[in-house]
Coordinates of C-alpha atoms and ligand atoms in Angstrom, one line a residue:
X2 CA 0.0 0.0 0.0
X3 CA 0.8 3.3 -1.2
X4 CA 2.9 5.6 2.0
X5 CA 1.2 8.7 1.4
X6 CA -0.5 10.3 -1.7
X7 CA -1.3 13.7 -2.7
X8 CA -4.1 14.6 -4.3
X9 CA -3.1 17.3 -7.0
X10 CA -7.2 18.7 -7.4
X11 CA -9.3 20.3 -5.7
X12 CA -13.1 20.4 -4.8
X13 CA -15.5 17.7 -5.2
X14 CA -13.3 15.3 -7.0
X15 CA -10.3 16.3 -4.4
X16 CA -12.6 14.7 -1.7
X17 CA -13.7 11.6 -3.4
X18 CA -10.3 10.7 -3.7
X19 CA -9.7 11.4 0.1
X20 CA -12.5 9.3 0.9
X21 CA -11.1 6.7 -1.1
X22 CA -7.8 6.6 0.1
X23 CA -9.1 6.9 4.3
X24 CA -11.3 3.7 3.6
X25 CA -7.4 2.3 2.0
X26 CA -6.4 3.3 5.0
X27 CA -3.4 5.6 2.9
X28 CA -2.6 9.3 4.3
X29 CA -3.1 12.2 1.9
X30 CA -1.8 15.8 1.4
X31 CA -4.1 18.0 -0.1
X32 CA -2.8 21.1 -1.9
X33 CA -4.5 24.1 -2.3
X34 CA -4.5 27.8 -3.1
X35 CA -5.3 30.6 -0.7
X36 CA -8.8 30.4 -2.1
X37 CA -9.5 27.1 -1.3
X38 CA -7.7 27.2 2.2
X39 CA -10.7 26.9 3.9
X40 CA -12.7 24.2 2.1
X41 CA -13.8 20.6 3.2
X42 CA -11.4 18.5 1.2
X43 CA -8.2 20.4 3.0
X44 CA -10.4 20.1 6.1
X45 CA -10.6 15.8 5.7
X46 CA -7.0 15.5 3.9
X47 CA -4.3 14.3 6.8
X48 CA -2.0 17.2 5.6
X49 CA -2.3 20.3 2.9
X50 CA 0.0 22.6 2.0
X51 CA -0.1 26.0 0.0
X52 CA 0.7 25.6 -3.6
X53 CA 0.1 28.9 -5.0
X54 CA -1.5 32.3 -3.9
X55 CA -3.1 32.8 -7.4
X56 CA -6.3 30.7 -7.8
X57 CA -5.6 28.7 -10.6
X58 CA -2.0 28.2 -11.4
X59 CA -0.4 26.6 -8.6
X60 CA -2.4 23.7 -9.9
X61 CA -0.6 23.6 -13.0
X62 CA 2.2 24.0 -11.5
X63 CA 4.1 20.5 -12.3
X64 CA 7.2 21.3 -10.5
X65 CA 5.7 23.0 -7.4
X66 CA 3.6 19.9 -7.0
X67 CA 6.6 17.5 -7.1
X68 CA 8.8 19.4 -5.1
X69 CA 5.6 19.7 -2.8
X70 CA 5.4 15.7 -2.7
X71 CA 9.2 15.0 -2.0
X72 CA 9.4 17.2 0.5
X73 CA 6.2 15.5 2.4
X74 CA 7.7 11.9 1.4
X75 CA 4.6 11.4 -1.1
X76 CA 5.2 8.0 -3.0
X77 CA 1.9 8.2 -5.3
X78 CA -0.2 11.4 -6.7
X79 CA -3.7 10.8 -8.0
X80 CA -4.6 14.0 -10.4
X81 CA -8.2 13.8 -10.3
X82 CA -10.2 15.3 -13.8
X83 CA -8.8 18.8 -15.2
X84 CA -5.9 21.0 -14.6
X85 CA -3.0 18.2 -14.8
X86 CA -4.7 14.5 -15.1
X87 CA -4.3 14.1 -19.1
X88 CA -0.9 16.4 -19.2
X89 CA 1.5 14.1 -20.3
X90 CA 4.6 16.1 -19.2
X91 CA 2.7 15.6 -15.7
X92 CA 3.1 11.9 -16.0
X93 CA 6.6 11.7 -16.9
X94 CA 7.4 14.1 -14.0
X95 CA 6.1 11.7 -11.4
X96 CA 7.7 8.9 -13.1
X97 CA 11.4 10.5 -13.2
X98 CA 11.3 11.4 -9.7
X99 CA 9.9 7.9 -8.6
X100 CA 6.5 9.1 -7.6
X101 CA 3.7 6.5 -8.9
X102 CA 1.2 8.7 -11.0
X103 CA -2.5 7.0 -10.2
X104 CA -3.3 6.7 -13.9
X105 CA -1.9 5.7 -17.2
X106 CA 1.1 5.8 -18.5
X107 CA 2.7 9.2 -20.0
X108 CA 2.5 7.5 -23.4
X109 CA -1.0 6.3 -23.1
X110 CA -2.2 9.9 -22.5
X111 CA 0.6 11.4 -25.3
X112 CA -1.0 8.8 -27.7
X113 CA -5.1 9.2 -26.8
X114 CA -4.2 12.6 -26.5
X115 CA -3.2 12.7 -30.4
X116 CA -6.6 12.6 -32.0
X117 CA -5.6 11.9 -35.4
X118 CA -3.0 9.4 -34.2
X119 CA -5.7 7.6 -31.7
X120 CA -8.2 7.5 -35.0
X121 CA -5.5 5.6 -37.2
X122 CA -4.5 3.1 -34.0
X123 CA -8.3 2.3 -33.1
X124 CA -9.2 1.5 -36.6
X125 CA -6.1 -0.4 -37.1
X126 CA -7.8 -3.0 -34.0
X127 CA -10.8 -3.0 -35.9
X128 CA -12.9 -0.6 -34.2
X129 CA -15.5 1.3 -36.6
X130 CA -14.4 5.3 -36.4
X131 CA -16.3 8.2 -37.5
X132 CA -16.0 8.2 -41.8
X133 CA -12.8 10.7 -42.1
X134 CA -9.3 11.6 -43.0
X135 CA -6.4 10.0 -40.7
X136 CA -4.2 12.6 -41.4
X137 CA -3.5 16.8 -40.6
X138 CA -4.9 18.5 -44.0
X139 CA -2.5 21.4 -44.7
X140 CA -4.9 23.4 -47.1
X141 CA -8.0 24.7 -47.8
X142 CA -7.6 23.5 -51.6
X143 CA -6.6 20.1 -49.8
X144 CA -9.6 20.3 -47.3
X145 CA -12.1 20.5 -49.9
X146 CA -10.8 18.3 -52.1
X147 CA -11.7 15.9 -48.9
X148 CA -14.4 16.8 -47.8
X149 CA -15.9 16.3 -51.5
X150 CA -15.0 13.5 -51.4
X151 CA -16.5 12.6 -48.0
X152 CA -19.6 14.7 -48.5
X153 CA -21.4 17.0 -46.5
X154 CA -22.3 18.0 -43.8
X155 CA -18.5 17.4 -42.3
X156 CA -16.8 18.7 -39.0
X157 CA -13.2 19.8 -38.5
X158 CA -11.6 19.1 -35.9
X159 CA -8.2 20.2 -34.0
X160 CA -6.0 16.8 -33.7
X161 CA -4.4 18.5 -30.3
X162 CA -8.4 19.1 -29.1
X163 CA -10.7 16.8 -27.2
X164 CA -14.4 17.6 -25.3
X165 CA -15.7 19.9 -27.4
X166 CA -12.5 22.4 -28.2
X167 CA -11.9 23.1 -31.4
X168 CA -14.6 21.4 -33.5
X169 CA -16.3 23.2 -36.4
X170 CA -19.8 22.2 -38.1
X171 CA -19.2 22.9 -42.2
X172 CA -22.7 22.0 -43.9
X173 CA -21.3 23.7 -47.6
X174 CA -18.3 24.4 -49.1
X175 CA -18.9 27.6 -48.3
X176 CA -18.9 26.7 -44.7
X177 CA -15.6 25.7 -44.7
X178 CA -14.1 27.8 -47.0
X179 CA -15.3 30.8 -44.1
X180 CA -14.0 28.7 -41.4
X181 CA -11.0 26.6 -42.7
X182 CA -8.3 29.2 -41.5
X183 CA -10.0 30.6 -38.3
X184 CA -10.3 26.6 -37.3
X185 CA -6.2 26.4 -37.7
X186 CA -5.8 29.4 -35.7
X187 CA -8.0 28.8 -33.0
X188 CA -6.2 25.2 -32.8
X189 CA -2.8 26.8 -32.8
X190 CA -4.2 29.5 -30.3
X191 CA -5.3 26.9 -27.9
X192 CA -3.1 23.8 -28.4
X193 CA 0.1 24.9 -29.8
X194 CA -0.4 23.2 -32.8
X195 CA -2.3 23.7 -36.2
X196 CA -3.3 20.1 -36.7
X197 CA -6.8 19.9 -38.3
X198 CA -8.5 17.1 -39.8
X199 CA -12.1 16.4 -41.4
X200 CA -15.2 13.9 -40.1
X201 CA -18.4 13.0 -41.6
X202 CA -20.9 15.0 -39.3
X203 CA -22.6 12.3 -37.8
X204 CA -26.6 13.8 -37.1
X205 CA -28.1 14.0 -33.9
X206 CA -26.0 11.4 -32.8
X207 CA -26.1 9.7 -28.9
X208 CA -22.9 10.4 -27.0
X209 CA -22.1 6.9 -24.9
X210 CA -19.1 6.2 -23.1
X211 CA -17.5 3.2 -22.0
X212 CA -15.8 3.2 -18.3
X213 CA -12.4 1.0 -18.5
X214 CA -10.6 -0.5 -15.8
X215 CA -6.8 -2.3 -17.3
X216 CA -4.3 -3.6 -14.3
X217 CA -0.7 -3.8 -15.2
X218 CA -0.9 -7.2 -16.3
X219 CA -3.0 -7.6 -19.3
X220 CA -6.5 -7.7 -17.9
X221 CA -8.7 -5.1 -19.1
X222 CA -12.5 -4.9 -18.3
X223 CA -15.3 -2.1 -19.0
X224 CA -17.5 -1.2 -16.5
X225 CA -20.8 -0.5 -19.0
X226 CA -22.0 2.6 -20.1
X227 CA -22.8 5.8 -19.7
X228 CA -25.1 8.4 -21.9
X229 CA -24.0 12.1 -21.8
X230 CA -25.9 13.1 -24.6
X231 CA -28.0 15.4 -22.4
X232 CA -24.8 18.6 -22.9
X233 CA -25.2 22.3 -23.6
X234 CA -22.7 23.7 -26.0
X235 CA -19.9 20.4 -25.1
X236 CA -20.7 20.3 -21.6
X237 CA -22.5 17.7 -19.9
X238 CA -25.3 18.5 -17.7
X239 CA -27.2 15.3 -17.0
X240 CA -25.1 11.5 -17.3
X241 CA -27.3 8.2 -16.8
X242 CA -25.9 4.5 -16.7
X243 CA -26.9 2.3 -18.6
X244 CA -28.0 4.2 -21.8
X245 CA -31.5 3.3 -22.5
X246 CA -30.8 3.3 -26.0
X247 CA -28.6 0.2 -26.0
X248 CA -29.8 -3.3 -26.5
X249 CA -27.2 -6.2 -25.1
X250 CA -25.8 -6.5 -28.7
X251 CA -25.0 -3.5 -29.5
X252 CA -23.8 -3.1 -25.8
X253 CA -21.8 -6.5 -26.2
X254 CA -20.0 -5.0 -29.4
X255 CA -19.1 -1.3 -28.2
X256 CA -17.8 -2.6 -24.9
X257 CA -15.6 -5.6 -26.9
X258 CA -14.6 -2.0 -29.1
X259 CA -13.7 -0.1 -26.1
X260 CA -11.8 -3.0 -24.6
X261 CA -9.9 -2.8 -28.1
X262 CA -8.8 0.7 -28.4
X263 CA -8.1 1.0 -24.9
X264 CA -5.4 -2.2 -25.6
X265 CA -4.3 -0.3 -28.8
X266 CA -2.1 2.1 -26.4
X267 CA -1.3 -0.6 -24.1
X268 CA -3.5 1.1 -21.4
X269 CA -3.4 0.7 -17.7
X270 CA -5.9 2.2 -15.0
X271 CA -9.1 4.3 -15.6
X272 CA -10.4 5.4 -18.5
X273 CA -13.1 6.2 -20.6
X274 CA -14.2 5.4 -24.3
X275 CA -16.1 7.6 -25.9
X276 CA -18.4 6.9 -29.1
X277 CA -21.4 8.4 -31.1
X278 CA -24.1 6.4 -32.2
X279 CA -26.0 7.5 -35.0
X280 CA -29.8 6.7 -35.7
X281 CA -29.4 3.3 -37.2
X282 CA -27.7 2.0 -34.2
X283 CA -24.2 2.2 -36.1
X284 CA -21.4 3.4 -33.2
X285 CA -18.3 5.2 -34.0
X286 CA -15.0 6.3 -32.0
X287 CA -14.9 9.5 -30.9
X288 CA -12.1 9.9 -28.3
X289 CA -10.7 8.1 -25.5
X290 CA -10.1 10.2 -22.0
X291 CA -7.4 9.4 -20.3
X292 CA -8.6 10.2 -16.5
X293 CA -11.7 9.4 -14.2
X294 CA -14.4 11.1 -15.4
X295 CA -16.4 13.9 -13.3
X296 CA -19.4 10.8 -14.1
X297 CA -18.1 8.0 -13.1
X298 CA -20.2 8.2 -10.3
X299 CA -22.9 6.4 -11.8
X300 CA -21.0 3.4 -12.8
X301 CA -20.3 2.8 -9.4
X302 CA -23.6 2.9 -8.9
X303 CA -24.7 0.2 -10.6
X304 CA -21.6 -1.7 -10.6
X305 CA -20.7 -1.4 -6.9
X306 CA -17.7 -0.7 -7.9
X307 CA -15.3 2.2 -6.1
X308 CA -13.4 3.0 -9.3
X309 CA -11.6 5.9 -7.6
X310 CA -10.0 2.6 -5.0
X311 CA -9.6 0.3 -7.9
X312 CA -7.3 2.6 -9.4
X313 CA -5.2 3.3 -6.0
X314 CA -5.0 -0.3 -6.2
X315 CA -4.2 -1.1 -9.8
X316 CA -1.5 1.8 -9.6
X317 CA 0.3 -0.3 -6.6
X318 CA 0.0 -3.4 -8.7
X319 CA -2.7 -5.5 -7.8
X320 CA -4.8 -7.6 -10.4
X321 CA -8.2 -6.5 -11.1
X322 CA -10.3 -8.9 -8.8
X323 CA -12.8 -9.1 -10.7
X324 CA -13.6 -10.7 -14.5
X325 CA -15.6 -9.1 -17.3
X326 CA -18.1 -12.2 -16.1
X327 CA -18.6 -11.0 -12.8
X328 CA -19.4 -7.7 -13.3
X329 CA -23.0 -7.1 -13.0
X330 CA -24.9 -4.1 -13.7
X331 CA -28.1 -3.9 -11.2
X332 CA -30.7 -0.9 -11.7
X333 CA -30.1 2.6 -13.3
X334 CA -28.5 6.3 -12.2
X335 CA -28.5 9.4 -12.9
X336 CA -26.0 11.9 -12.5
X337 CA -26.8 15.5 -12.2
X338 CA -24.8 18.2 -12.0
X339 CA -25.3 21.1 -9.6
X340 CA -24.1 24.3 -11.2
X341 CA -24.0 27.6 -10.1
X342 CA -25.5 28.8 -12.9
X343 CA -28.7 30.8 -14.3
X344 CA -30.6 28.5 -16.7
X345 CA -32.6 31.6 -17.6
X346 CA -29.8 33.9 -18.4
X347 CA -27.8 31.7 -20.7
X348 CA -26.9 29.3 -18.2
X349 CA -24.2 32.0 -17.3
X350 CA -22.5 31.1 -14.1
X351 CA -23.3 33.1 -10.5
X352 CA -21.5 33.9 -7.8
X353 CA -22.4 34.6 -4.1
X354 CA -22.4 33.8 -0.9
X355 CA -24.0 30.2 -0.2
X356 CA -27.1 31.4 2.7
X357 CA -28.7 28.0 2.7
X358 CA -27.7 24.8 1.5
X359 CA -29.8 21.5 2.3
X360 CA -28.7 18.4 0.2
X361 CA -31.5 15.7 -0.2
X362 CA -31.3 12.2 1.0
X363 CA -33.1 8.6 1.6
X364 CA -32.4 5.6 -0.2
X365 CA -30.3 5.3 -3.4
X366 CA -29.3 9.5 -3.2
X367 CA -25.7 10.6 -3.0
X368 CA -23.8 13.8 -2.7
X369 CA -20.6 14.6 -4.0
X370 CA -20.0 17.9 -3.0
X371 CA -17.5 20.4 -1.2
X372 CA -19.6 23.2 -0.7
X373 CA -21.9 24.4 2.6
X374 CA -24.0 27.5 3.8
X375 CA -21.7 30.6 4.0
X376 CA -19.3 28.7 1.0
X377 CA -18.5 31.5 -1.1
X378 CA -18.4 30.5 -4.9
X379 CA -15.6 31.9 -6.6
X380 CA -15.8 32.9 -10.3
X381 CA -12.3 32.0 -10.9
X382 CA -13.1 28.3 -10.8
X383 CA -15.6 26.3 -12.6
X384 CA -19.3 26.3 -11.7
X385 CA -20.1 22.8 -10.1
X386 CA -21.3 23.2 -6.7
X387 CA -22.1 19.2 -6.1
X388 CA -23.3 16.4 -7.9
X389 CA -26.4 14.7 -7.5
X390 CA -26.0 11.0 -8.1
X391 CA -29.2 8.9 -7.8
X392 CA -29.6 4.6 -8.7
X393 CA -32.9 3.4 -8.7
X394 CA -33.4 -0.1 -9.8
X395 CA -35.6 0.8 -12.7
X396 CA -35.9 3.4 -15.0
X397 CA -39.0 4.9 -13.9
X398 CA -37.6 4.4 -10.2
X399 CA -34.6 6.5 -10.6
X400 CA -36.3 9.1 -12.4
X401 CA -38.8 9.5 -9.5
X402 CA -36.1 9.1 -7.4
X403 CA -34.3 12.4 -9.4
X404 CA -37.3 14.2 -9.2
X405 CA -37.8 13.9 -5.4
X406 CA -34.5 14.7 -4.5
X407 CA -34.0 17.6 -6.8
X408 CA -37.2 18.8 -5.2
X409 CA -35.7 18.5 -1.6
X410 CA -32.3 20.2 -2.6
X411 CA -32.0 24.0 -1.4
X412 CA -29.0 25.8 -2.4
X413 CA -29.7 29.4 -1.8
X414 CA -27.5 32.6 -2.7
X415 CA -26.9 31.8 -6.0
X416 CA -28.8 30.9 -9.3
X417 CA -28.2 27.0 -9.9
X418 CA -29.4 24.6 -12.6
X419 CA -31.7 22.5 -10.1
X420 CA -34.3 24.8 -11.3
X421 CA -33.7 23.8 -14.8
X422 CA -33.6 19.6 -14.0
X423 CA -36.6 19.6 -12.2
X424 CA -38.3 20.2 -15.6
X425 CA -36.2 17.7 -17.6
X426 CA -37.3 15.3 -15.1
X427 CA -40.7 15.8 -15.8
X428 CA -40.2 16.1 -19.6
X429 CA -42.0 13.3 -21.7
X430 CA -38.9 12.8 -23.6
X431 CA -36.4 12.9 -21.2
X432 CA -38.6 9.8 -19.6
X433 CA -39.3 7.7 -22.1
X434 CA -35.3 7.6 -22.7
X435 CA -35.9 9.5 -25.5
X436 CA -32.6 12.3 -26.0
X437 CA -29.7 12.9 -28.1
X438 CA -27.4 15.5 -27.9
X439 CA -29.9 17.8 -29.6
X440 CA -32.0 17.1 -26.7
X441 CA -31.7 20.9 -25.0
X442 CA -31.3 23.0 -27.9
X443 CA -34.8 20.9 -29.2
X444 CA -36.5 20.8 -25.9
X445 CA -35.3 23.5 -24.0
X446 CA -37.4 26.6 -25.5
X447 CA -40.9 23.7 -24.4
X448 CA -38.8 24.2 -20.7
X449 CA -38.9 27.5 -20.4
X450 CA -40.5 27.3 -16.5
X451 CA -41.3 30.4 -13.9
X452 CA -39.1 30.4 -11.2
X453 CA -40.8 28.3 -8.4
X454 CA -41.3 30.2 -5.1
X455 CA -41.0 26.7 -3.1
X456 CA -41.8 27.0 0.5
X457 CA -38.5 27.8 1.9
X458 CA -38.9 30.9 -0.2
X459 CA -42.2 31.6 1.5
X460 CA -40.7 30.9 4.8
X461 CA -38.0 33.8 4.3
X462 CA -40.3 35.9 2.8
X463 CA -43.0 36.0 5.0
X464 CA -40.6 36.1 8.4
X465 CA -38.6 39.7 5.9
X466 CA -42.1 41.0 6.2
X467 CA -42.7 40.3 9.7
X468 CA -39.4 41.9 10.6
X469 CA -39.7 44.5 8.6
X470 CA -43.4 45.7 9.8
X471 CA -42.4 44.8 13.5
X472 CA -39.9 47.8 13.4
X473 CA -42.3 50.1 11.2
Ligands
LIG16 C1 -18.8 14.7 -33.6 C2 -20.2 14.8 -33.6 C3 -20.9 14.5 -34.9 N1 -20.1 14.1 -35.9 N2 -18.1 14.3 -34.6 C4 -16.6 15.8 -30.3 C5 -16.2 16.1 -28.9 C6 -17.3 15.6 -28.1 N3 -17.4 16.0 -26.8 C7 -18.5 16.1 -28.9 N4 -18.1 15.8 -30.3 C8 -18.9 15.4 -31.3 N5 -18.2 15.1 -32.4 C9 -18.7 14.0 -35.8 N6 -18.0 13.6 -36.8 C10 -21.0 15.2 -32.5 C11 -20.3 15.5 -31.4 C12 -21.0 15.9 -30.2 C13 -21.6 17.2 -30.2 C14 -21.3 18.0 -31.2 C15 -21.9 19.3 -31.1 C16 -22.7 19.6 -30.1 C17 -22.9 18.8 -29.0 C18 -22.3 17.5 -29.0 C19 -22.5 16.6 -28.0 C20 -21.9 15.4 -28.0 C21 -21.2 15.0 -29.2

C-alpha cells in the first residue's frame, strides 16, 4: 500500500479521492490555493499545504507539485479530472522522480491525446471510427478536395483538441471555406499546434461512453456505459448508466470496441471510451479520455464498484479482482450536476455567498460535494457546486427518485441549474429515454419554467415582512 499520496485537485473530486484513500487506510496531502484554504477536502485530507497564492496556477504548476510531494515523502499522486490528469509532461514528472502517477502511463495519454494518431491506431484493431481523413490536411484547396470526397455535412476538428474544443460544423463548401483558417488558428491559439482534420458529421447522434478498468498485467474490463448526450454547448449536464438506448448487442460489441482501443495504447488504470451512435444503431470512436471522469459516479452505482480505490490499487500493482463475467450491472442512475449557474440567463454562471444549503437524502441518493451554507463561490473556478448521483433499480424508479430529490435540494445565494432539471425530469422525452445531444437545444425553449417560489422561499419571505413591519 501506497505511504502517502497527494491529491493534485481540488473540490468535489479532491474529496472523493480522500474518501477513497481513508477507507485504504493511505494518508493524503491536499494542496490548495489561498482560495481554497478553507474548504472541506483540505479540512478531511491528513496534511495540505499551499501551492500557490493565485487561484488557478499553482495547480498547473508540475514542478511545485513534485517538489511539494518530495518534501512530504509522497510516494503516489492521483490528479483527479482537469488542470494536470491528461498532461502528459505531468506523467513523466512523477515517473522521473519515482513518484507513482494513479493513472496511465505518459504514453498512453501522449497517444489518446493525439486525435488523429488515436483514430489511425483504433481503426487499425478493428474498431468502426467516424468516416474521415487520418491525417493533418495542410490546405484549404486540400480540405475541400476531402471533404468532397466525404460529402457534406463534415466537422473539423483540432488533432491536439478533445471535449468539445476546437470542433467546427461545415454544412457547404462555403462553410468551410469561411471557417477553414479561423479553425487552424483557433487550434494553434489553444493547443500549440495547427493540426486539423475532417469527419463526416454524424446527425443527432447519442454520446455513450464506456468506463475501462486495465491492471498492469493484461487484464482489461469495462464497466458499461454511460449516456451524456444530455450537454449544452460540449458540456455535460445530465449522465445516466446504462444508456437506454442500448440493446445487449449493441452493448456486447461497443464494450468488446472499447476493450480494443483501450489495448491499442497498451493502457493501464481508468479510463473512458467515448463513441457516437447514430440513428441506425451504427457506433463510432470518438475519443478516448485518459482520467476518471467527473461521471463515473454512476457506474459505481450500478456496478458497486469504487473506481476511484480500484485505481489506488491497480497503480500499486494489484490484479483487477474481478472478470468481465462477474461484473454485474443492477438498476439505473442518474447523474446531475449542480451548477451555479442561471438557466434563464444563458446558463451563465453566479457567484455569491451560499445562505442556505440542504442536500436531499433517503435511499439510493448521493452527494458529491465540497460546498456548505456561508461557502462563497468563486468565479475563478468552474461552476459545479455538487453532484447529484441517484440509482434506482428501474428506470421509472430513478427518475422518480431524481425528481424527489431535486425537489428536496436547497442551495440558496446563487442561481443554480436544479431549477432547470426539475423540468427535464418531468419532460416526456427525457422519460421515455428518448434524447440525443440535440436534446436541450430541441427541448429546451418547451422548458422554459417560472421560477418556483418553493416553501422555503415563502418561509423567508414572510418572516422579511414580519421583521420589517415589526420595526415600522
Ligand atoms: C462529432 C459529432 C458528430 N459528428 N463528430 C466531439 C467532442 C465531443 N465531446 C463532442 N463531439 C462530437 N463530435 C462528428 N463527426 C458530434 C459531437 C457531439 C456534439 C457536437 C456538437 C454539439 C454537441 C455535441 C454533444 C456530443 C457530441
Amino acid at each position: 500500500m501506497f505511504k502517502k499520496v497527494l491529491v493534485a485537485n481540488r473540490g468535489e473530486i479532491a474529496l472523493r479521492i480522500i474518501r477513497a484513500c481513508k477507507e485504504l487506510n493511505i494518508p493524503t496531502v491536499a494542496i490548495h490555493s489561498e482560495a481554497d484554504a478553507i474548504t472541506l477536502y483540505v479540512k478531511k485530507a491528513d496534511e495540505s499545504c499551499l501551492v500557490g497564492p493565485g487561484p488557478v496556477a499553482g495547480y498547473l504548476n508540475i514542478y511545485r507539485i513534485i517538489d511539494l510531494a518530495k518534501q512530504r515523502g509522497v510516494d503516489a499522486i492521483h490528479p483527479g479530472y482537469g488542470f494536470l490528469a491528461e498532461n502528459p509532461e505531468f506523467a513523466e514528472a512523477c515517473e522521473e522522480n519515482g513518484i507513482t502517477f494513479i493513472g496511465p502511463s505518459s504514453g498512453a495519454i501522449r497517444g489518446m491525446g493525439d486525435k488523429i494518431f488515436a483514430r489511425q491506431l483504433v481503426r487499425k484493431a478493428g474498431v468502426p471510427i467516424v468516416p474521415g481523413i487520418e491525417h493533418s490536411i495542410s490546405s484549404l484547396k486540400e480540405a475541400e478536395e476531402i471533404a468532397s470526397e466525404i460529402g457534406y455535412p463534415i466537422m473539423l476538428k483540432a488533432s491536439a483538441g478533445g471535449g468539445g474544443r476546437g470542433l467546427r460544423l461545415c454544412r457547404t463548401p462555403e462553410d468551410l471555406k469561411r471557417t477553414f483558417e479561423m479553425a487552424c488558428s483557433e487550434a494553434r491559439k489553444a493547443f500549440g499546434k495547427d493540426d486539423v482534420y475532417i469527419e463526416k458529421y454524424i446527425e443527432s447522434p447519442r454520446h455513450i461512453e464506456f468506463q475501462i478498468l486495465a491492471d498492469k498485467y493484461g487484464n482489461i474490463v469495462h464497466l458499461g456505459e454511460r449516456d451524456c448526450s444530455i450537454q449544452r454547448r460540449h458540456q455535460k449536464l445530465i449522465e445516466v448508466a446504462p444508456s437506454p438506448f442500448l440493446d445487449p448487442d449493441l452493448r456486447k460489441r461497443m464494450g468488446d470496441a472499447a476493450i480494443a482501443a483501450a489495448k491499442t495504447v497498451g493502457y493501464t488504470n481508468a479510463g473512458t471510451v467515448e463513441f457516437l451512435v447514430d440513428k441506425n444503431r451504427d457506433f463510432y470512436f470518438l475519443e478516448m479520455n485518459t482520467r476518471v471522469q467527473v461521471e463515473h459516479t454512476i457506474t459505481e452505482e450500478i456496478t458497486g464498484i469504487d473506481i476511484v480505490k480500484e485505481m489506488i490499487r491497480i497503480a500499486e500493482g494489484e490484479k483487477l479482482s474481478f472478470t468481465q463475467e462477474e461484473i454485474e450491472i443492477s438498476g439505473a442512475a442518474i447523474e446531475c450536476r449542480i451548477n451555479a449557474e442561471d438557466p434563464r440567463n444563458n446558463f451563465l454562471p453566479t457567484t455569491g455567498r451560499i445562505t442556505a444549503y440542504y442536500s436531499p437524502g433517503g435511499f439510493g441518493v448521493r452527494i458529491d460535494g465540497n460546498v456548505y451554507r456561508g461557502y462563497v463561490v468563486p468565479s475563478y473556478y468552474d461552476s459545479m457546486l455538487a453532484k447529484l448521483t441517484v440509482w434506482g433499480r428501474t428506470w421509472d424508479e430513478v427518475v422518480s427518485r431524481t425528481a424527489r430529490s431535486l425537489d428536496e435540494f436547497v442551495i440558496r445565494g446563487v442561481k443554480t441549474t436544479i431549477p432547470f432539471y426539475r423540468q427535464i425530469m418531468r419532460d416526456e422525452y427525457f422519460r421515455r429515454g428518448e434524447f440525443n445531444t440535440h436534446y436541450i437545444e430541441e427541448r429546451f425553449d418547451d422548458l422554459i419554467y417560472e421560477d418556483e417560489m418553493d416553501r422555503l422561499d415563502m418561509v423567508f419571505a414572510i418572516a422579511t415582512a414580519i421583521t420589517a413591519h415589526s420595526y415600522r
